[in-house]
Short mmCIF file of C-alpha atoms and ligand atoms in Angstrom, two decimals:
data_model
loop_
_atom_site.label_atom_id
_atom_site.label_comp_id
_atom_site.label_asym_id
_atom_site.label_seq_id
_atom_site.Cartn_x
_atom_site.Cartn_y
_atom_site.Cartn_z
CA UNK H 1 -17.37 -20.38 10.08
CA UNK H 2 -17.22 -17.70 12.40
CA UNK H 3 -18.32 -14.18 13.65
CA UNK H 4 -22.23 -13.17 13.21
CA UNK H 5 -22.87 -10.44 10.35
CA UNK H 6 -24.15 -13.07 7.62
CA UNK H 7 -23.78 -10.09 5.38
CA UNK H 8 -20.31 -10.15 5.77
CA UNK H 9 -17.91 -11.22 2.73
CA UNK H 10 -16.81 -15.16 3.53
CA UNK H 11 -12.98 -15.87 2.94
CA UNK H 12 -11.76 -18.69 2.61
CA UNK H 13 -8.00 -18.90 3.67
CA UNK H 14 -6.17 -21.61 1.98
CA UNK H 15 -2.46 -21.91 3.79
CA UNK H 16 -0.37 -25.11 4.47
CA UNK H 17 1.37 -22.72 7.46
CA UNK H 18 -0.41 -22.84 10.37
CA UNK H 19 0.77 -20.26 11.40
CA UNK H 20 0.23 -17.49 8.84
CA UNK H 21 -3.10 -19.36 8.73
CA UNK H 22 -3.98 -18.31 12.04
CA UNK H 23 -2.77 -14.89 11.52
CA UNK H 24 -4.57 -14.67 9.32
CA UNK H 25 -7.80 -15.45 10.10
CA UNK H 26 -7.92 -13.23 13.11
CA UNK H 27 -6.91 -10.20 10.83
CA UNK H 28 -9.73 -11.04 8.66
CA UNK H 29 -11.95 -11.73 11.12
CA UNK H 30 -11.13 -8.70 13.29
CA UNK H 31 -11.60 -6.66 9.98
CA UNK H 32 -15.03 -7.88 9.86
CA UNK H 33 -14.74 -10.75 7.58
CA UNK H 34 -16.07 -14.65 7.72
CA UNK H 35 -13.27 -16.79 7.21
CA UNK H 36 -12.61 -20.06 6.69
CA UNK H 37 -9.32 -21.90 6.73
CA UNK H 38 -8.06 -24.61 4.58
CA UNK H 39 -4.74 -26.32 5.35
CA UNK H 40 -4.19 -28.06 1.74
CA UNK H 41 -5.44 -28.06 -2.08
CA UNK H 42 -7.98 -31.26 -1.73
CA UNK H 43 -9.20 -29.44 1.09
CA UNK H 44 -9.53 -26.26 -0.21
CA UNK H 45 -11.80 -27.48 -3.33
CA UNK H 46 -14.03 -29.75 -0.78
CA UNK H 47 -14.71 -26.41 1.26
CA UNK H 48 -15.16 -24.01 -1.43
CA UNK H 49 -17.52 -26.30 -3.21
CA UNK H 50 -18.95 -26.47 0.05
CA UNK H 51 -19.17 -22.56 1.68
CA UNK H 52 -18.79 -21.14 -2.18
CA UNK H 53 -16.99 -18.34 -0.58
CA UNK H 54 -16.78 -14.76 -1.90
CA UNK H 55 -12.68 -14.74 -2.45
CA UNK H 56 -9.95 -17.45 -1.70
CA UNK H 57 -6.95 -16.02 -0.63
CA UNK H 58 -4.71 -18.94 -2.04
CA UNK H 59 -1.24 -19.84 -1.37
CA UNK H 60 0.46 -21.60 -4.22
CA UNK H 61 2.62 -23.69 -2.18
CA UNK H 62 0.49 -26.41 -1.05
CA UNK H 63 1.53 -29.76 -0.09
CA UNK H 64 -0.83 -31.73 -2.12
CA UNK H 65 -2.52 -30.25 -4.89
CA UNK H 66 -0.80 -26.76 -6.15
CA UNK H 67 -2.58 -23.81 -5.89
CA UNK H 68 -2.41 -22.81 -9.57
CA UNK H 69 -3.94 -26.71 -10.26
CA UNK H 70 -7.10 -26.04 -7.19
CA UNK H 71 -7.38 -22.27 -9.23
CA UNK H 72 -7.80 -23.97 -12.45
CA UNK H 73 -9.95 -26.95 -11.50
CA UNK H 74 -12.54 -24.45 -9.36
CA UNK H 75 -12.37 -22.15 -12.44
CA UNK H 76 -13.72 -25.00 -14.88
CA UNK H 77 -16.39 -26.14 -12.74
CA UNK H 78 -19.92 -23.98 -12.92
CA UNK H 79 -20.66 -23.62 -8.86
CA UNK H 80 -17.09 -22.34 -8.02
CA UNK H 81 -16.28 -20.37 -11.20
CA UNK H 82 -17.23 -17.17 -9.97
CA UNK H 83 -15.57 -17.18 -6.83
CA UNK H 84 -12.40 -14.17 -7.05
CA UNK H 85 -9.03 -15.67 -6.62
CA UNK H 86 -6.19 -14.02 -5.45
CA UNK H 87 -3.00 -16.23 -5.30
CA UNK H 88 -0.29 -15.99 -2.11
CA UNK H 89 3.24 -16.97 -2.98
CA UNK H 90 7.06 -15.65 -2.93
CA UNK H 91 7.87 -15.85 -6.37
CA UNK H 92 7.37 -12.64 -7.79
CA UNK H 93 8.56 -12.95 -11.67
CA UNK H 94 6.47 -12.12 -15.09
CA UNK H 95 6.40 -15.69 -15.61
CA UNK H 96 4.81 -16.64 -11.92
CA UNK H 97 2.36 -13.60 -12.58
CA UNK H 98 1.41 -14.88 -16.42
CA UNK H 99 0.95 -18.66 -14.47
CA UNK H 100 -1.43 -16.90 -12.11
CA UNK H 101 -3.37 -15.19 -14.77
CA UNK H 102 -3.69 -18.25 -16.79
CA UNK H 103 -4.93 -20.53 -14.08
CA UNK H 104 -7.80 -17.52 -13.25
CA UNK H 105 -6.48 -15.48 -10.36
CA UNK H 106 -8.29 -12.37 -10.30
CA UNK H 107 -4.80 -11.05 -8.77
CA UNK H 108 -1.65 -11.77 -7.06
CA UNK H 109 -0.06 -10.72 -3.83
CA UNK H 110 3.85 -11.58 -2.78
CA UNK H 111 5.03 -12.79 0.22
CA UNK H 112 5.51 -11.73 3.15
CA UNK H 113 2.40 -10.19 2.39
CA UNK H 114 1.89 -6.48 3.70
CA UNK H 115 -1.31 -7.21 5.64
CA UNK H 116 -2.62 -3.17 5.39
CA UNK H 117 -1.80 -3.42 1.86
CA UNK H 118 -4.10 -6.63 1.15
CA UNK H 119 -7.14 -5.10 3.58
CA UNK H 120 -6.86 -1.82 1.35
CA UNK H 121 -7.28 -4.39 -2.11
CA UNK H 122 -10.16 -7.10 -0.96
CA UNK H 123 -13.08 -5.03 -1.04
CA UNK H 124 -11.58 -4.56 -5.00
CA UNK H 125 -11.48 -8.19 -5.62
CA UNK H 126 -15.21 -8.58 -4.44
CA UNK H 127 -16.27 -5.96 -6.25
CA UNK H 128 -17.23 -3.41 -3.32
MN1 MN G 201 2.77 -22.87 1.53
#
C-alpha cells in the first residue's frame, strides 16, 4: 500500500505485465489513488480478501487463474462481493462483453486502454 490520504479509494491492480502494471500504478497513484498490484489470479483473490479494495481493475489474461474465474469466485464469496469490478482485456466482441457481465464485472474497458478515458470512468464505478 502506498501514498497517505486513508480516505483515498484503494485499487487493486491485477496485471500479469509488469510493465503496464507499473504504469499503472503510478497513474493511479499520481491521480490520488491507493493501489495495490497483483501479478496473477491466486494472487489477486489472496490480496483482495486481504485489503478488500474499493475496485479491481482486472485483466482477463492471467497466467494462472483467468480473470473472469477470480471475478466469479470473489463475487460468490460474502467479504469480496461488493467490491466493483472492471475487467482489462483486448477482446472486444458481444460475446467477451456478455462473459464479463456474467462473471460480475461492473464494466469493461479494451486494450490498450486510453488511460484519460479510464480516470474520467472510476469515480463511476465507486459510486462517487
Ligand atoms: Mn495479461
Amino acid at each position: 500500500m502506498s501514498g497517505g490520504n486513508a480516505e483515498a479509494p484503494l485499487v487493486l491492480l491485477v496485471e500479469d505485465n509488469e510493465m503496464i502494471r507499473r504504469a499503472f500504478c503510478i497513474l493511479l497513484e499520481e491521480s490520488g489513488y491507493r493501489v495495490l498490484g497483483a501479478a496473477g489470479g491466486v494472487e489477486a483473490l489472496e490480496v483482495a480478501a486481504r485489503e478488500l479494495p474499493d475496485l479491481m481493475l482486472l485483466d482477463l489474461g492471467l497466467p494462472d487463474v483467468s480473470g473472469l474465474e477470480v471475478a466469479r469466485r470473489l463475487k460468490a464469496a460474502e467479504p469480496t462481493r461488493d467490491i466493483a469490478i472492471v475487467a482489462l482485456t483486448g477482446r472486444a466482441l458481444e460475446a467477451d462483453r456478455a462473459a464479463c457481465r456474467e462473471a460480475g464485472c461492473a464494466g469493461y474497458i479494451v486494450k490498450p486502454v486510453d488511460t484519460q478515458r479510464l480516470l474520467r470512468e472510476l469515480p463511476t464505478y465507486l459510486g462517487r
